[in-house]
Coordinates of C-alpha atoms and ligand atoms in Angstrom, one line a residue:
X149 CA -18.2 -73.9 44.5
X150 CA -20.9 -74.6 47.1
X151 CA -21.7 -72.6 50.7
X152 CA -23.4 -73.8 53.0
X153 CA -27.3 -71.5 53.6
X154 CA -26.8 -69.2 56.2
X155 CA -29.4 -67.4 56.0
X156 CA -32.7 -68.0 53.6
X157 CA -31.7 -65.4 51.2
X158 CA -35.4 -64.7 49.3
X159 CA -35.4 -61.0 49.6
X160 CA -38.8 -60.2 50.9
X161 CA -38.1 -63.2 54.0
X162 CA -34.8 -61.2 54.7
X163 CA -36.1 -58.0 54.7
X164 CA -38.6 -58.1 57.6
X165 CA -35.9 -58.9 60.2
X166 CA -32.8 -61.1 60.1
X167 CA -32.5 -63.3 63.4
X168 CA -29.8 -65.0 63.8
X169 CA -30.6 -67.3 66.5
X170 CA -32.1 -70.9 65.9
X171 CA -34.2 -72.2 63.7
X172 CA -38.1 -70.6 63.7
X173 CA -37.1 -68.0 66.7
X174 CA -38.6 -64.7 65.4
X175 CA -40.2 -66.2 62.3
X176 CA -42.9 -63.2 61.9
X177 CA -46.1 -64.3 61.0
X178 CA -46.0 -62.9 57.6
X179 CA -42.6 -64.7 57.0
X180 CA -44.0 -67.9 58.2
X181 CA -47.3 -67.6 55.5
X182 CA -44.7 -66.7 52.5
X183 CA -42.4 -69.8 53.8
X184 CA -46.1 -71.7 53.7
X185 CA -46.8 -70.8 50.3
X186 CA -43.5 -72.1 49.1
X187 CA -43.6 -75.0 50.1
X188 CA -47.4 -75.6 49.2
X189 CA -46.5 -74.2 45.8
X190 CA -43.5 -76.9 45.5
X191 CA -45.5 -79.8 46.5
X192 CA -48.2 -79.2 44.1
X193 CA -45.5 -78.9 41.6
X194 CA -43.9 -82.3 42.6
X195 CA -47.2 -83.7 42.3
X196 CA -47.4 -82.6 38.9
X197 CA -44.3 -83.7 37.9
X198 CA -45.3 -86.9 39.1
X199 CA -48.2 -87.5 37.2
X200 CA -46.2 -87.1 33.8
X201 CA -45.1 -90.8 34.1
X202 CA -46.3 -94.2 35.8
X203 CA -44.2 -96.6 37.7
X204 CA -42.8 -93.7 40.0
X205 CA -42.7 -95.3 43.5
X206 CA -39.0 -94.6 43.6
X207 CA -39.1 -91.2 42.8
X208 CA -42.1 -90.5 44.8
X209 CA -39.8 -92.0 48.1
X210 CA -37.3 -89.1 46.3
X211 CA -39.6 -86.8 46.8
X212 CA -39.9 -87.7 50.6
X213 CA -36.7 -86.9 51.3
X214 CA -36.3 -83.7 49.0
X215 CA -39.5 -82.0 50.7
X216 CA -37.9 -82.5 54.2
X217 CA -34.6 -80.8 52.7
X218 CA -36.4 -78.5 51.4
X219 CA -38.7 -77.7 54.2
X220 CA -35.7 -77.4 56.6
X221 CA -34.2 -74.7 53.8
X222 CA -36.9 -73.0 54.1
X223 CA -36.9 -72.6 57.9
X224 CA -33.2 -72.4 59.0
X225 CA -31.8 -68.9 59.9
X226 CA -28.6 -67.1 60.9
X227 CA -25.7 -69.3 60.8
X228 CA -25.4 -72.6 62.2
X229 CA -22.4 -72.5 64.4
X230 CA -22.3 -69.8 67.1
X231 CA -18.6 -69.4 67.1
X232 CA -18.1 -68.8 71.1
X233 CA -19.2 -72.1 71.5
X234 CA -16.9 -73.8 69.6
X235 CA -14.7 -76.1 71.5
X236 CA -11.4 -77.9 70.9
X237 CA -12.5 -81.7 71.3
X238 CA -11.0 -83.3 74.3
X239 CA -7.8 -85.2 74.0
X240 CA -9.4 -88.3 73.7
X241 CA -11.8 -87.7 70.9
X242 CA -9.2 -87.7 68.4
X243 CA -6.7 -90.5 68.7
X244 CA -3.5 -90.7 66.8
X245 CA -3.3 -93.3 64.5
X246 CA -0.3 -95.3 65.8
X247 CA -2.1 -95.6 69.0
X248 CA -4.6 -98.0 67.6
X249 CA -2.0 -99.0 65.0
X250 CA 0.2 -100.4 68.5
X251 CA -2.6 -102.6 70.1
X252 CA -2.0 -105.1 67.2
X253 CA -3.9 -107.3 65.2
X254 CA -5.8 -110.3 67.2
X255 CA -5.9 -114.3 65.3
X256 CA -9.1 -113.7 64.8
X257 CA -9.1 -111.0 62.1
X258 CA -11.3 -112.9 59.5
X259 CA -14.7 -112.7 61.7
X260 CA -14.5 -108.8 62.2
X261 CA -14.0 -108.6 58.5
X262 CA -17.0 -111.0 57.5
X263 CA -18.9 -108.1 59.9
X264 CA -17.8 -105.9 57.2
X265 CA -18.8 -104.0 54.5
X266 CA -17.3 -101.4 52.2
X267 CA -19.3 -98.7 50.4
X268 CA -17.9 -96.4 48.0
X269 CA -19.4 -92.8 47.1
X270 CA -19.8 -93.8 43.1
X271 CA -22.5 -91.0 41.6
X272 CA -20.0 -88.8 40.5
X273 CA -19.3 -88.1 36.8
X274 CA -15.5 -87.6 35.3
X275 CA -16.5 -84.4 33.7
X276 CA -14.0 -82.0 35.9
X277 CA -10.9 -84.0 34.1
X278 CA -12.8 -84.3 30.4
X279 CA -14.4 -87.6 30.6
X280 CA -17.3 -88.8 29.8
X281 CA -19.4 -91.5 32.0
X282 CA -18.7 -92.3 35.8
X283 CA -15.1 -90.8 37.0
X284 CA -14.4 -94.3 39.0
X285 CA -14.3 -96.0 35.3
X286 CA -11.4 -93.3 34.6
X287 CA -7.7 -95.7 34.6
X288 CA -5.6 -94.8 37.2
X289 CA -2.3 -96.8 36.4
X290 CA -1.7 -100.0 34.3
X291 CA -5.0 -99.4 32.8
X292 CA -6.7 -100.2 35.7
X293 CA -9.9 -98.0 37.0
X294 CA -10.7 -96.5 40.7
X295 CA -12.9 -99.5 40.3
X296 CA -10.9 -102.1 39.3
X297 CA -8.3 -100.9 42.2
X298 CA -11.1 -101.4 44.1
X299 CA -12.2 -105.0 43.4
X300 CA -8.8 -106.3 43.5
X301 CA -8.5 -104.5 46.8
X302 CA -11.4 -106.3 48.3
X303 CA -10.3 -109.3 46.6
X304 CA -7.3 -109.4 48.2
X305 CA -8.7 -109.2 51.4
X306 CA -11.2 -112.3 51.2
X307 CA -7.9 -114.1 49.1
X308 CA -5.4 -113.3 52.3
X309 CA -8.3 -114.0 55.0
X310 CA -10.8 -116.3 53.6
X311 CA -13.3 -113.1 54.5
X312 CA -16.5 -112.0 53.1
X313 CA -16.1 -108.5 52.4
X314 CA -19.0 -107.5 50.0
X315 CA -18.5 -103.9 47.8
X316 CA -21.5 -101.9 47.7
X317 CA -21.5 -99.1 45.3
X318 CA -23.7 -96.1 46.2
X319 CA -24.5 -94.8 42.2
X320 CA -26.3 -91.5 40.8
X321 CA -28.8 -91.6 37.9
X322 CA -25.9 -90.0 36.3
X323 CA -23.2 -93.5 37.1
X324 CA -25.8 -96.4 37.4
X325 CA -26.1 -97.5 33.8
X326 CA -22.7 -97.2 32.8
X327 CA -21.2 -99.0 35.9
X328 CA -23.6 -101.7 36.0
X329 CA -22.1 -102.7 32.3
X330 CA -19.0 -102.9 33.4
X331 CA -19.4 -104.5 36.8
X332 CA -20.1 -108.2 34.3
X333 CA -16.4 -107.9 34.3
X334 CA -16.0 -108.7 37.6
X335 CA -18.4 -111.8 37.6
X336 CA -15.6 -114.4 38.2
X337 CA -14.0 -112.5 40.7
X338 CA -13.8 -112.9 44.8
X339 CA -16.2 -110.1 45.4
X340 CA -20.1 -109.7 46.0
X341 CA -20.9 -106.3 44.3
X342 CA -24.3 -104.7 45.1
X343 CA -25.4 -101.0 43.9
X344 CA -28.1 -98.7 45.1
X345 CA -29.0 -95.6 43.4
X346 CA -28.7 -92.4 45.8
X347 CA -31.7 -90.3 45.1
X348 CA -33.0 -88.1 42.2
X349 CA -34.0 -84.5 43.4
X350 CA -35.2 -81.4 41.0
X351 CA -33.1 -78.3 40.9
X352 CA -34.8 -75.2 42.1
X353 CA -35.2 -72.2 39.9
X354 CA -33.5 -69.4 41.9
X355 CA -36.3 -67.0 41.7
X356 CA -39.5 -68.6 41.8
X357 CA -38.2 -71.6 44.1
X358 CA -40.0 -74.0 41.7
X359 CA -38.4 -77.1 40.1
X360 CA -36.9 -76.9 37.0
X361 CA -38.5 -80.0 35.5
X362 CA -41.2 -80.2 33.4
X363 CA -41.7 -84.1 33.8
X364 CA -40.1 -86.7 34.7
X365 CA -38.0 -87.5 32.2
X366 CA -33.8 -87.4 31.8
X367 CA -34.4 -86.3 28.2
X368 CA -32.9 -83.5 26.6
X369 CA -33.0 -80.2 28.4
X370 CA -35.1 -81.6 31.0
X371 CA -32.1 -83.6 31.7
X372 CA -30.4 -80.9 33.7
X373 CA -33.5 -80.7 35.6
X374 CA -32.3 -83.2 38.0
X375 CA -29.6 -83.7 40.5
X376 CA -28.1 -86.4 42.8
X377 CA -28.1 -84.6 46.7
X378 CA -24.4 -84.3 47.7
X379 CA -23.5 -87.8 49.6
X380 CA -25.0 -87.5 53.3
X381 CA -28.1 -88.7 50.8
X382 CA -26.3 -92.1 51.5
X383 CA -28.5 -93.0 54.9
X384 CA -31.6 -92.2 53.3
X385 CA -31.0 -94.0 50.4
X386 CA -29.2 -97.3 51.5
X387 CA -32.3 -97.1 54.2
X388 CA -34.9 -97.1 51.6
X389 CA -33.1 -99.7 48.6
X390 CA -33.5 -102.4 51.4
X391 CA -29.7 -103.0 51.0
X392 CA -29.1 -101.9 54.7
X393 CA -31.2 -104.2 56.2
X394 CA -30.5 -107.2 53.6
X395 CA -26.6 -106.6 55.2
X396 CA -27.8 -106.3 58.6
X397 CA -29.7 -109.7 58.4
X398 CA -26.1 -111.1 57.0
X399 CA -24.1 -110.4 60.0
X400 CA -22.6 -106.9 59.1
X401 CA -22.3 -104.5 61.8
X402 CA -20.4 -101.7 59.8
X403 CA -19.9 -99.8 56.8
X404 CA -16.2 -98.3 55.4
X405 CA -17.3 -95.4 53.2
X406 CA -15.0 -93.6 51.0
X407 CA -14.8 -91.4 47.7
X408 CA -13.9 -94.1 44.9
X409 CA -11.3 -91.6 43.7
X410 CA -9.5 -92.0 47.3
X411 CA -7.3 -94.1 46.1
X412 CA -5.5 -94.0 50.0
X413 CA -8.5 -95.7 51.3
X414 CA -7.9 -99.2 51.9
X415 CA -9.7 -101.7 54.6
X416 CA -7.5 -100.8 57.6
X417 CA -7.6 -103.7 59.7
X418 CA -6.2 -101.9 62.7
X419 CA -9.1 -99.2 62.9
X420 CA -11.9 -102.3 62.1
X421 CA -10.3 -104.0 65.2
X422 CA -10.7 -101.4 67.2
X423 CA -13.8 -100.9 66.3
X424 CA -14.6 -104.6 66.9
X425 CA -13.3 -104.6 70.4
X426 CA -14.9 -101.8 72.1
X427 CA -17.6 -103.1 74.8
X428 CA -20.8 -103.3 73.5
X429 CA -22.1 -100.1 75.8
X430 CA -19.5 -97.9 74.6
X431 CA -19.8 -99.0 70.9
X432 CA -17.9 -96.7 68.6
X433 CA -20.9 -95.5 66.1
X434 CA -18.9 -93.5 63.5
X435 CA -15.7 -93.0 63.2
X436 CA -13.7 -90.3 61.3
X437 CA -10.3 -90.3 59.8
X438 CA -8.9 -87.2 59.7
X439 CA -5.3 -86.0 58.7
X440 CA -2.6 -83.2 59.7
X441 CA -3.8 -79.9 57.3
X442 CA -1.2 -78.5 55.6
X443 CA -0.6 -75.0 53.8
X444 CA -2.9 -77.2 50.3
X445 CA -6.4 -78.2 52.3
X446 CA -6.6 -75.4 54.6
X447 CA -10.3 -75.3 53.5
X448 CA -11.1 -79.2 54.3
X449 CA -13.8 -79.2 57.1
X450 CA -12.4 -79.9 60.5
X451 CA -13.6 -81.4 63.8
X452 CA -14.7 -79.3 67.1
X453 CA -16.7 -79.6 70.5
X454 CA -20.0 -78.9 70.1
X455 CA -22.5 -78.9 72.2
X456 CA -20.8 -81.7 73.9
X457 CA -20.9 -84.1 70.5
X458 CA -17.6 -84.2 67.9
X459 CA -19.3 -82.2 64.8
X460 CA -18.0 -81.4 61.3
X461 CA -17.0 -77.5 60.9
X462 CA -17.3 -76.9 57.2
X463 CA -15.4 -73.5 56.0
X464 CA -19.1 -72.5 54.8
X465 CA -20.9 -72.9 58.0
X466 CA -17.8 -70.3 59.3
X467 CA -19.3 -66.9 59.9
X468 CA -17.5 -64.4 57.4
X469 CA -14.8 -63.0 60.5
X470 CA -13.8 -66.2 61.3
X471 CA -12.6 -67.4 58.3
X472 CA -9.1 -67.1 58.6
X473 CA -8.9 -68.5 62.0
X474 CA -10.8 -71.4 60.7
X475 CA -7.9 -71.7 58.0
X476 CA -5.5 -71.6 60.0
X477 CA -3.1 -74.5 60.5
X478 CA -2.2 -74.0 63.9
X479 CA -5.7 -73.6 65.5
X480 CA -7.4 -76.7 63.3
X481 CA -5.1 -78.8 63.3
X482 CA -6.8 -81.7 60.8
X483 CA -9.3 -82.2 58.5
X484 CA -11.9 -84.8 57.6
X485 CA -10.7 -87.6 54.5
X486 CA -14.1 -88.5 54.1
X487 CA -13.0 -92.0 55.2
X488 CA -15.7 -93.0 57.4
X489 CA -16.7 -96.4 60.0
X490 CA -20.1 -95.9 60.2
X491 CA -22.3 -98.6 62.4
X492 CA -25.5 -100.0 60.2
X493 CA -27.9 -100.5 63.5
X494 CA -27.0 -97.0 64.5
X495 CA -28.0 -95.8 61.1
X496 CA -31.1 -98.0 60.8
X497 CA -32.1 -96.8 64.5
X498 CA -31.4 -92.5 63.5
X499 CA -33.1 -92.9 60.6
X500 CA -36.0 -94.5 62.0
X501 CA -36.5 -92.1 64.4
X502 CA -35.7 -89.4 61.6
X503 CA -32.5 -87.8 63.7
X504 CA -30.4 -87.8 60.9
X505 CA -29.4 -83.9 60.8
X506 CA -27.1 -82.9 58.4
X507 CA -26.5 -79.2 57.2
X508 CA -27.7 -78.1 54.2
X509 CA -25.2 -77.0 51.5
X510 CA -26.6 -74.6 48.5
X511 CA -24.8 -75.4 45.7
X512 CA -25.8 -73.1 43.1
X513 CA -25.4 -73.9 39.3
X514 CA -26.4 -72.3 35.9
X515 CA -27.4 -74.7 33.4
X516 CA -26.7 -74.5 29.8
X517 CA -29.6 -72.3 28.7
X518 CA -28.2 -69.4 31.0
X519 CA -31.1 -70.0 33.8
X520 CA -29.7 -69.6 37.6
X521 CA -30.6 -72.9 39.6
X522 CA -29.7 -73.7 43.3
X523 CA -29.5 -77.2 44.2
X524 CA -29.5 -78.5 48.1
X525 CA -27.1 -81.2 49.2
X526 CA -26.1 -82.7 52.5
X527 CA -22.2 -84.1 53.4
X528 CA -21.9 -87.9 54.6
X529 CA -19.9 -86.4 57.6
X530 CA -21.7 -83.9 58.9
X531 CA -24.1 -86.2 60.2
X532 CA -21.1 -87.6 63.0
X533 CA -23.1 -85.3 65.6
X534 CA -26.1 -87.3 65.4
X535 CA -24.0 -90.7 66.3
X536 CA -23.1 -91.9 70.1
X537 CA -19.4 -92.2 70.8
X538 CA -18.0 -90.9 67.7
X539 CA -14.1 -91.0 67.4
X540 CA -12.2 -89.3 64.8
X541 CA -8.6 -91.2 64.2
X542 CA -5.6 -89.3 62.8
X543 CA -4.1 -91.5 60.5
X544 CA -1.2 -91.1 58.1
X545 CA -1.6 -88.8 55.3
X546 CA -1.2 -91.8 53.2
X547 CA -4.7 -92.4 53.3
X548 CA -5.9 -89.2 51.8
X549 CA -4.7 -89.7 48.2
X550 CA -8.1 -88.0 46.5
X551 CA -7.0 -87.5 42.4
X552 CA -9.5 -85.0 41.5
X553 CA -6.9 -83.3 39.0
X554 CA -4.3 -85.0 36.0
X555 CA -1.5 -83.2 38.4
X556 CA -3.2 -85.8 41.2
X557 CA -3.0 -88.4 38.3
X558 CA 0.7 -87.6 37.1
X559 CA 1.9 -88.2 40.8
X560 CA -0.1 -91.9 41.1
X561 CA 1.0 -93.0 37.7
X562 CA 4.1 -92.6 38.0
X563 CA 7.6 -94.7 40.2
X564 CA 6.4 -92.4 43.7
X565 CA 4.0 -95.3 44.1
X566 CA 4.3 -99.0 43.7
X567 CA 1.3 -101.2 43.2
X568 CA 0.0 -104.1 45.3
X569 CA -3.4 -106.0 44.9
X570 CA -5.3 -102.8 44.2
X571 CA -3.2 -100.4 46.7
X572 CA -1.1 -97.9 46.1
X573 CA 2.3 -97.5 49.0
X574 CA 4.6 -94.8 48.3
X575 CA 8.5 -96.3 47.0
X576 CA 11.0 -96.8 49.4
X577 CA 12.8 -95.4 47.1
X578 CA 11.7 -91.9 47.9
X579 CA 14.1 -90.5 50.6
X580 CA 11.1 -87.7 52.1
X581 CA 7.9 -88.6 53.2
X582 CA 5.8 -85.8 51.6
X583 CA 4.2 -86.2 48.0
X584 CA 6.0 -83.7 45.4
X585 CA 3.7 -80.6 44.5
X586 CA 2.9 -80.5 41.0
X587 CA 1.2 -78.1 39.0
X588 CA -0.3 -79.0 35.6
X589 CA -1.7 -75.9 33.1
X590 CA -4.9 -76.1 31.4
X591 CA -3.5 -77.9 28.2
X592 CA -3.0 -80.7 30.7
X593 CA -6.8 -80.7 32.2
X594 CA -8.5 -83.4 30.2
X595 CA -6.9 -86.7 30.6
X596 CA -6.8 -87.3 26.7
X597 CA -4.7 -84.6 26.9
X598 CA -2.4 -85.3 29.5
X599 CA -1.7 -88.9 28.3
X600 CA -1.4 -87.1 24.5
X601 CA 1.9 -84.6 26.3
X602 CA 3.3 -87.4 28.2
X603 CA 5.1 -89.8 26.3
X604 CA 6.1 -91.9 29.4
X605 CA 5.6 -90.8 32.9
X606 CA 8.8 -89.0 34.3
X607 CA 11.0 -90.5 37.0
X608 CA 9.8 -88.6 39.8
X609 CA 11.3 -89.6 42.8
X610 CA 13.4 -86.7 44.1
X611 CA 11.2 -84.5 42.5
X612 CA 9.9 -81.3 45.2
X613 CA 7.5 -78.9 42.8
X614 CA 6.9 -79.0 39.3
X615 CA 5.0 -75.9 37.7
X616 CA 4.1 -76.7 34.1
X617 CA 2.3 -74.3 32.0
X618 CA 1.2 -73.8 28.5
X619 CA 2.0 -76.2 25.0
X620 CA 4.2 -78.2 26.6
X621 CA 5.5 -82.1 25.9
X622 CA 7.2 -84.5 27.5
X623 CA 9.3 -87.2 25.5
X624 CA 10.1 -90.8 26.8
X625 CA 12.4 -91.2 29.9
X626 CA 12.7 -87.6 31.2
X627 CA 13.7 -87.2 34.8
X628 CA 12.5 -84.8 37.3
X629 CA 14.5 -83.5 40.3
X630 CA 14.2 -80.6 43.0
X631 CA 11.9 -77.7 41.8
X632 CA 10.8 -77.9 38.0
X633 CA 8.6 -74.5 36.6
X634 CA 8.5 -75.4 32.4
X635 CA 6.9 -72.0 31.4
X636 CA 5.5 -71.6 27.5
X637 CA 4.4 -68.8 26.8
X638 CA 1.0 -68.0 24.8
X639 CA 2.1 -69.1 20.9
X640 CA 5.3 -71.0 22.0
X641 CA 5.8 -74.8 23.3
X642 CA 8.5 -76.5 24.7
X643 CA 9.0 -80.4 24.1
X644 CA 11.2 -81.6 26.9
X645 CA 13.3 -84.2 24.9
X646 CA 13.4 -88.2 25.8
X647 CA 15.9 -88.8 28.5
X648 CA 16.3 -85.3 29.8
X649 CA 17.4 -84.6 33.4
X650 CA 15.8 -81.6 34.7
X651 CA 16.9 -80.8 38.3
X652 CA 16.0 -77.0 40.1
X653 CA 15.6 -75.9 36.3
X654 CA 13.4 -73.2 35.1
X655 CA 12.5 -73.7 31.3
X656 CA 11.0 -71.0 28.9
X657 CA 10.9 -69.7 26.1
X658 CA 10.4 -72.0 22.3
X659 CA 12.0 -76.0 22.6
X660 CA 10.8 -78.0 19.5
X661 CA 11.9 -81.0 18.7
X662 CA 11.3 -82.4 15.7
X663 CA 11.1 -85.5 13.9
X664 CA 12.9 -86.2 10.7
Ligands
LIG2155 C1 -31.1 -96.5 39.2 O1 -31.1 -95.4 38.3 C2 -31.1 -95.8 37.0 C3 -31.0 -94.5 36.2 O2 -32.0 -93.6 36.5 C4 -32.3 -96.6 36.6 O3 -32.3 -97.0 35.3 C5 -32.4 -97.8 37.5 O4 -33.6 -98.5 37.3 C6 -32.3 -97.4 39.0 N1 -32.2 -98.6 39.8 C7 -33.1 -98.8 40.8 C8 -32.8 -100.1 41.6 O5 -34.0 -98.1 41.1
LIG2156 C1 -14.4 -115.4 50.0 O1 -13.6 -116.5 50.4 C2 -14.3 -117.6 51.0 C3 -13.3 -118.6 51.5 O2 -12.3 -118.8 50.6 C4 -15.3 -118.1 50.1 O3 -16.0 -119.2 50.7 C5 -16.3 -117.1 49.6 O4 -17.2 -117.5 48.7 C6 -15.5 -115.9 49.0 N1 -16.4 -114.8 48.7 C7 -16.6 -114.5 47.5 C8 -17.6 -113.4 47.3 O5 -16.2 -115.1 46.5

């Protein structure tokens, strides 16, 4: 769990006043020397660390960027949303989907695509559902991957309209290696891949505010030294790989950005129209897609009025008394997919003139040897203040279908989705329009173990809940119907047999079915 820095929390900087206006106001001349010596003391450090190894250009442009973050840690106070100035955006700032969805789709589709280019967030690891190696190399459904639904998606699209649509992957030191095998795969396909790494920071020892590392090396302990920065490191780094300017000098006017494990986010060619067909004064810079919250992502950052700019409001940048209000449904409506339109001129030109102002996240960690380590991060998103004209579009929830969880898995593997060239569409054969909520227990957390307890996937279509807890199985052709809570207790298990119909059932108790 991360928050985002309210407040720079070194006891002795607290203790001489807390002011919780903006950034340096009140900044007592002793608070200002110890801030000083910090951030001499880390630069010396990074220096060090640099001079372990040659051949570090790349890391030393790292180190750029991670001494600005770190500098503005340093310096920020007092939270960074005054809460009476939070505005609802106006009515226009946040246009329903089926509004842009009505103005239709012009012949000449094709040449806004070739201006086109989608980027997916690929530095994360599959640990959180036990796998090893980049998550977007974890299958999905017919043994395809979150990349391989991604390549035939962008595929399809140059297949259907003759377009150019080049995939640009954004990797971590962590993904890089492993995806770059696999991506000879896709050598024969219709799809220009290109990868930049996002950028290598240290982790910061909670108490001394000193990097962890000891060189420069991913090696053994010093391994967990390092960290990739959140993904608002994403304008920085596609800046400084050259890749952003090698698309520019193609033609490309914008990027799509999405988490690879969205599987909901497709090339919509109704918002890339609009986009396309805005005059060029009033050019659309970024663009949001947000969704309806409901009662399951009432923590999902939302958009408000600030300061006359749309801006990101993350739950941690919430001051303490606000909180519920902030989770409300009623008051914030939507929240932010992560699916962004982001123009590549506008983010050469901010980061040129280094206005790129994200808020900083502390996400605090402790590594295997027991030591407490903070790491700063930024979110892609938060940056939509810094943009000119930024829209958020509320599109169907459809395109929010994130599988961070084997429960998220169970419900895209199995008949509530259908699958087309790389994209996922709910079956017609579902009479409600809302996904069933399902609940999987700890024995179902790793995927090996969840593929292990399923013989096939359940017939889900009528299914509302499903609570599963403890040593549970499920054999071949079992359908689920209504609310479903299977409950084994500590030293039982239940084995729902092949074929079973379970419909507004609880189970419990010992089932065991055995083979003879
Ligand atoms: C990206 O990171 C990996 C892992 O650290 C490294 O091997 C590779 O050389 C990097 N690529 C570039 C272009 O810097
Ligand atoms: C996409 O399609 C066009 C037209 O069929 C083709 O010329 C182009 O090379 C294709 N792009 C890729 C990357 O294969």
């Amino acid at each position: 769990s991360s928050h985002i820095h309210l407040g720079f929390s070194l006891s002795l900087l607290c203790s001489v006043e807390l002011n919780r206006g903006g950034l340096n106001a009140g900044m007592t001349e002793f608070q200002e020397k110890l801030r000083q010596q910090h951030e001499n003391s880390m630069h010396q450090e990074l220096e060090k660390l640099l001079s372990t190894t040659k051949g570090v250009e790349n890391s030393r442009k790292d180190f750029e960027g991670f001494k600005h973050l770190f500098h503005r840690f340093l310096q920020v106070k007092g939270p960074s949303v005054d809460w009476a100035k939070i505005n609802r955006p106006p009515e226009d700032s946040i246009q329903p989907y089926e509004r842009i969805h009505a103005k239709g789709l012009p012949e000449a589709i094709a040449a806004s695509l070739n201006k086109l280019a989608v980027v997916k967030l690929n530095g994360g690891l599959g640990t959180s559902m036990g796998c090893k190696g980049p998550k977007s190399l974890i299958s999905v459904r017919n043994e395809n991957t979150f990349l391989d639904l991604t390549v035939q998606q962008i595929e399809h699209l140059n297949k259907t309209y003759s377009a150019d649509v080049p995939l640009v992957l954004m990797n971590s030191f962590n993904t890089d290696e492993d995806t770059k095998k696999i991506l000879q795969k896709y050598t024969h396909h219709r799809v220009k891949i290109h990868t930049f790494n996002q950028s290598r920071y240290p982790r910061i020892n909670k108490e001394s505010l000193l990097p962890v590392a000891t060189n420069m090396g991913l090696i053994g302990e010093n391994g967990e030294a390092w960290y990739p920065p959140g993904h608002g490191d994403i304008y920085t780094s596609f800046c400084n790989s050259g890749l952003l300017d090698k698309l520019l000098s193609e033609g490309k006017e914008y990027i799509f950005v999405s988490n690879i494990d969205n599987l909901g986010a497709t090339v919509d060619l109704h918002i890339l129209n609009h986009l396309m067909s805005q005059p060029a004064d009033k050019r659309c810079e970024f663009v949001m897609e947000v969704t309806d919250k409901t009662r399951a992502d009432v923590k999902g950052g939302t958009l408000i009025q600030y300061d006359n700019k749309l801006r990101l409001l993350e739950i941690a940048q919430v001051p303490k008394a606000h909180v519920d209000e902030f989770k409300s449904v009623t008051k914030f409506k939507i929240f932010n997919t992560n699916n962004l339109w982001i123009s590549l001129p506008a983010i050469k030109r901010l980061h040129e003139q280094n206005t790129l102002d994200m808020e900083i996240i502390v996400n605090p960690k402790t590594l295997d040897g027991g030591l407490n380590v903070i790491q700063l991060e930024t979110a892609v998103g938060a940056a939509i203040k810094c943009f000119d004209n930024a829209l958020g579009i509320n599109v169907p929830r459809s395109r929010f279908l994130p599988v961070k969880t084997t429960s998220d898995l169970l419900l895209v593997m199995s008949n509530l989705y259908s699958l087309e060239a790389g994209s996922l569409t709910m079956s017609e054969k579902r009479e409600f329009p809302t996904t069933p909520h399902v609940k999987l227990g700890s024995s179902f957390t790793k995927v090996q173990d969840f593929l292990r307890r399923f013989e096939s996937i359940p017939d889900m279509l009528e299914l509302d809940h499903l609570t599963v807890s403890g040593d549970v199985t499920f054999g071949k052709q079992v359908a689920l119907k209504g609310t479903v809570i299977i409950i084994a207790n500590h030293g039982d298990r239940i084995d729902i047999p092949a074929g079973a119909m379970l419909e507004n059932k609880i189970v419990s108790g010992n089932l065991r079915i055995l083979d003879h």
